[in-house]
PDB file of C-alpha atoms in Angstrom:
ATOM      1  CA  MET N   2      -9.857 -58.981   3.858  1.00 56.00           C
ATOM      2  CA  LYS N   3      -8.508 -56.489   6.401  1.00 60.00           C
ATOM      3  CA  PHE N   4      -5.544 -55.786   4.066  1.00 54.00           C
ATOM      4  CA  ASN N   5      -7.955 -54.949   1.186  1.00 51.00           C
ATOM      5  CA  ARG N   6      -9.771 -52.434   3.382  1.00 60.00           C
ATOM      6  CA  ILE N   7      -6.469 -50.743   4.270  1.00 59.00           C
ATOM      7  CA  ILE N   8      -5.478 -50.512   0.576  1.00 60.00           C
ATOM      8  CA  ILE N   9      -8.900 -49.180  -0.448  1.00 63.00           C
ATOM      9  CA  GLY N  10      -8.854 -46.659   2.439  1.00 57.00           C
ATOM     10  CA  ALA N  11      -5.362 -45.459   1.500  1.00 57.00           C
ATOM     11  CA  ALA N  12      -6.394 -45.094  -2.166  1.00 57.00           C
ATOM     12  CA  ALA N  13      -9.503 -43.133  -1.158  1.00 57.00           C
ATOM     13  CA  LEU N  14      -7.432 -40.877   1.087  1.00 54.00           C
ATOM     14  CA  LEU N  15      -4.896 -40.268  -1.691  1.00 54.00           C
ATOM     15  CA  PHE N  16      -7.693 -39.535  -4.202  1.00 55.00           C
ATOM     16  CA  SER N  17      -9.402 -37.044  -1.863  1.00 57.00           C
ATOM     17  CA  ALA N  18      -6.091 -35.266  -1.158  1.00 51.00           C
ATOM     18  CA  THR N  19      -5.450 -34.943  -4.908  1.00 54.00           C
ATOM     19  CA  VAL N  20      -8.944 -33.571  -5.553  1.00 49.00           C
ATOM     20  CA  ALA N  21      -8.629 -31.085  -2.670  1.00 50.00           C
ATOM     21  CA  THR N  22      -5.257 -29.868  -3.949  1.00 50.00           C
ATOM     22  CA  ASN N  23      -6.579 -29.350  -7.463  1.00 51.00           C
ATOM     23  CA  ALA N  24      -9.656 -27.570  -6.141  1.00 51.00           C
ATOM     24  CA  ASN N  25      -7.450 -24.938  -4.489  1.00 52.00           C
ATOM     25  CA  THR N  26      -5.413 -24.209  -7.607  1.00 53.00           C
ATOM     26  CA  ILE N  27      -5.920 -20.635  -8.800  1.00 54.00           C
ATOM     27  CA  GLU N  28      -5.754 -20.096 -12.515  1.00 57.00           C
ATOM     28  CA  PRO N  29      -4.404 -16.746 -13.743  1.00 57.00           C
ATOM     29  CA  ASN N  30      -6.841 -14.422 -15.464  1.00 57.00           C
ATOM     30  CA  THR N  31      -5.758 -14.508 -19.090  1.00 56.00           C
ATOM     31  CA  THR N  32      -8.568 -12.274 -20.338  1.00 59.00           C
ATOM     32  CA  THR N  33      -7.316  -9.052 -18.761  1.00 57.00           C
ATOM     33  CA  THR N  34      -6.476  -6.161 -21.059  1.00 61.00           C
ATOM     34  CA  ASP N  35      -3.994  -4.517 -18.708  1.00 62.00           C
ATOM     35  CA  ALA N  36      -0.414  -4.596 -19.895  1.00 60.00           C
ATOM     36  CA  LEU N  37       2.819  -4.252 -18.022  1.00 59.00           C
ATOM     37  CA  VAL N  38       5.416  -2.235 -19.888  1.00 60.00           C
ATOM     38  CA  VAL N  39       8.991  -2.747 -18.853  1.00 59.00           C
ATOM     39  CA  LYS N  40      11.629  -0.390 -20.177  1.00 55.00           C
ATOM     40  CA  VAL N  41      15.146  -1.731 -20.290  1.00 63.00           C
ATOM     41  CA  ASP N  42      18.633  -0.390 -20.998  1.00 70.00           C
ATOM     42  CA  PRO N  43      17.924   3.350 -21.092  1.00 87.00           C
ATOM     43  CA  LYS N  44      20.321   5.561 -23.003  1.00 93.00           C
ATOM     44  CA  LYS N  45      20.300   9.173 -21.750  1.00 95.00           C
ATOM     45  CA  THR N  46      21.716  11.794 -24.109  1.00 96.00           C
ATOM     46  CA  GLU N  47      21.863  15.515 -23.398  1.00 97.00           C
ATOM     47  CA  ILE N  48      20.231  17.592 -26.135  1.00 97.00           C
ATOM     48  CA  SER N  49      19.523  21.267 -26.661  1.00 97.00           C
ATOM     49  CA  ALA N  50      16.044  22.721 -26.166  1.00 95.00           C
ATOM     50  CA  SER N  51      15.840  23.349 -29.909  1.00 96.00           C
ATOM     51  CA  GLU N  52      16.174  19.597 -30.508  1.00 97.00           C
ATOM     52  CA  LEU N  53      12.995  18.814 -28.578  1.00 97.00           C
ATOM     53  CA  PRO N  54      10.072  17.623 -30.707  1.00 97.00           C
ATOM     54  CA  ALA N  55       7.313  20.140 -31.400  1.00 97.00           C
ATOM     55  CA  THR N  56       4.831  18.136 -29.300  1.00 97.00           C
ATOM     56  CA  VAL N  57       7.069  18.424 -26.230  1.00 97.00           C
ATOM     57  CA  LYS N  58       7.711  22.127 -26.833  1.00 97.00           C
ATOM     58  CA  GLN N  59       3.958  22.764 -27.066  1.00 97.00           C
ATOM     59  CA  ALA N  60       3.356  20.836 -23.845  1.00 97.00           C
ATOM     60  CA  ILE N  61       5.981  22.948 -22.075  1.00 97.00           C
ATOM     61  CA  VAL N  62       4.432  26.211 -23.315  1.00 96.00           C
ATOM     62  CA  LYS N  63       0.975  25.093 -22.149  1.00 96.00           C
ATOM     63  CA  GLY N  64       2.186  23.479 -18.919  1.00 95.00           C
ATOM     64  CA  ASP N  65       3.050  24.487 -15.375  1.00 94.00           C
ATOM     65  CA  PHE N  66       6.620  25.454 -16.274  1.00 95.00           C
ATOM     66  CA  SER N  67       5.897  27.792 -19.174  1.00 95.00           C
ATOM     67  CA  LYS N  68       7.510  30.726 -17.325  1.00 96.00           C
ATOM     68  CA  TRP N  69      10.587  28.705 -16.315  1.00 97.00           C
ATOM     69  CA  SER N  70      13.717  28.359 -18.417  1.00 97.00           C
ATOM     70  CA  ILE N  71      15.092  25.035 -19.609  1.00 97.00           C
ATOM     71  CA  ALA N  72      18.409  24.425 -17.851  1.00 97.00           C
ATOM     72  CA  LYS N  73      19.021  21.005 -19.430  1.00 97.00           C
ATOM     73  CA  ALA N  74      17.204  18.559 -21.667  1.00 98.00           C
ATOM     74  CA  TYR N  75      17.817  14.866 -22.167  1.00 98.00           C
ATOM     75  CA  LYS N  76      16.559  12.364 -24.687  1.00 97.00           C
ATOM     76  CA  ILE N  77      16.067   8.975 -23.062  1.00 96.00           C
ATOM     77  CA  THR N  78      15.929   6.027 -25.439  1.00 94.00           C
ATOM     78  CA  TYR N  79      14.972   2.582 -24.179  1.00 87.00           C
ATOM     79  CA  GLU N  80      16.570  -0.329 -25.973  1.00 77.00           C
ATOM     80  CA  GLY N  81      16.269  -4.051 -25.441  1.00 63.00           C
ATOM     81  CA  GLU N  82      15.280  -7.332 -26.986  1.00 54.00           C
ATOM     82  CA  GLY N  83      12.245  -9.582 -26.992  1.00 47.00           C
ATOM     83  CA  GLU N  84       8.970  -9.011 -25.189  1.00 49.00           C
ATOM     84  CA  MET N  85      10.559  -6.594 -22.728  1.00 46.00           C
ATOM     85  CA  THR N  86      11.228  -3.991 -25.422  1.00 46.00           C
ATOM     86  CA  THR N  87       8.874  -1.065 -25.675  1.00 45.00           C
ATOM     87  CA  THR N  88       7.814   0.047 -29.114  1.00 50.00           C
ATOM     88  CA  ASP N  89       5.375   2.942 -28.821  1.00 50.00           C
ATOM     89  CA  ASN N  90       6.945   4.989 -26.069  1.00 51.00           C
ATOM     90  CA  SER N  91      10.573   4.001 -26.420  1.00 86.00           C
ATOM     91  CA  VAL N  92      11.668   7.654 -26.271  1.00 94.00           C
ATOM     92  CA  GLU N  93      11.128  10.107 -23.416  1.00 96.00           C
ATOM     93  CA  TYR N  94      12.413  13.608 -22.780  1.00 97.00           C
ATOM     94  CA  GLU N  95      13.639  14.667 -19.349  1.00 97.00           C
ATOM     95  CA  ILE N  96      13.550  18.439 -18.936  1.00 98.00           C
ATOM     96  CA  HIS N  97      15.326  20.288 -16.108  1.00 98.00           C
ATOM     97  CA  PHE N  98      13.601  23.605 -15.464  1.00 98.00           C
ATOM     98  CA  GLN N  99      14.881  26.571 -13.491  1.00 97.00           C
ATOM     99  CA  ASN N 100      13.043  29.746 -12.486  1.00 96.00           C
ATOM    100  CA  ALA N 101      14.276  33.261 -11.620  1.00 95.00           C
ATOM    101  CA  GLU N 102      14.621  32.301  -7.936  1.00 96.00           C
ATOM    102  CA  GLN N 103      16.999  29.465  -8.946  1.00 95.00           C
ATOM    103  CA  GLU N 104      14.421  26.812  -8.001  1.00 97.00           C
ATOM    104  CA  LYS N 105      14.734  23.629 -10.041  1.00 97.00           C
ATOM    105  CA  GLU N 106      12.176  21.100 -11.202  1.00 97.00           C
ATOM    106  CA  ILE N 107      12.347  18.050 -13.465  1.00 97.00           C
ATOM    107  CA  GLU N 108       9.551  16.875 -15.761  1.00 97.00           C
ATOM    108  CA  VAL N 109       9.542  13.866 -18.102  1.00 97.00           C
ATOM    109  CA  TYR N 110       7.499  13.875 -21.324  1.00 97.00           C
ATOM    110  CA  ASP N 111       6.756  11.118 -23.814  1.00 96.00           C
ATOM    111  CA  LYS N 112       7.135  11.643 -27.570  1.00 94.00           C
ATOM    112  CA  ASP N 113       3.545  12.976 -27.742  1.00 95.00           C
ATOM    113  CA  GLY N 114       4.198  15.675 -25.142  1.00 96.00           C
ATOM    114  CA  LYS N 115       2.325  13.958 -22.313  1.00 96.00           C
ATOM    115  CA  VAL N 116       3.841  14.124 -18.841  1.00 95.00           C
ATOM    116  CA  VAL N 117       5.140  10.716 -17.732  1.00 93.00           C
ATOM    117  CA  GLU N 118       4.090   9.900 -14.170  1.00 83.00           C
ATOM    118  CA  ASP N 119       6.552   8.070 -11.912  1.00 66.00           C
TER     119      ASP N 119
END
């Protein structure tokens, strides 16, 4: 009889530990609309200012560096495979500006001419 009580007590203890462990499990929120975009394997190619898309040129003319000259321009293409590959914004343009006082600034634009924040 005493042996049965020990077995039943051990089973009850094991059951309560299992229930407590499962009660503390946190399920990830799968209904969120936020997305993480990872860009892999960038290819950076120097281009001339005349090769910039019209949207980027317009953004430069309307932006903070409209009075600065373009010292260098780069086309950055992101390539990869699977879910990690970007599709919409797989091209960015890195522009190196220089003013009359030889100050330098760098700005990155997406294909639509929007400034890309770091």
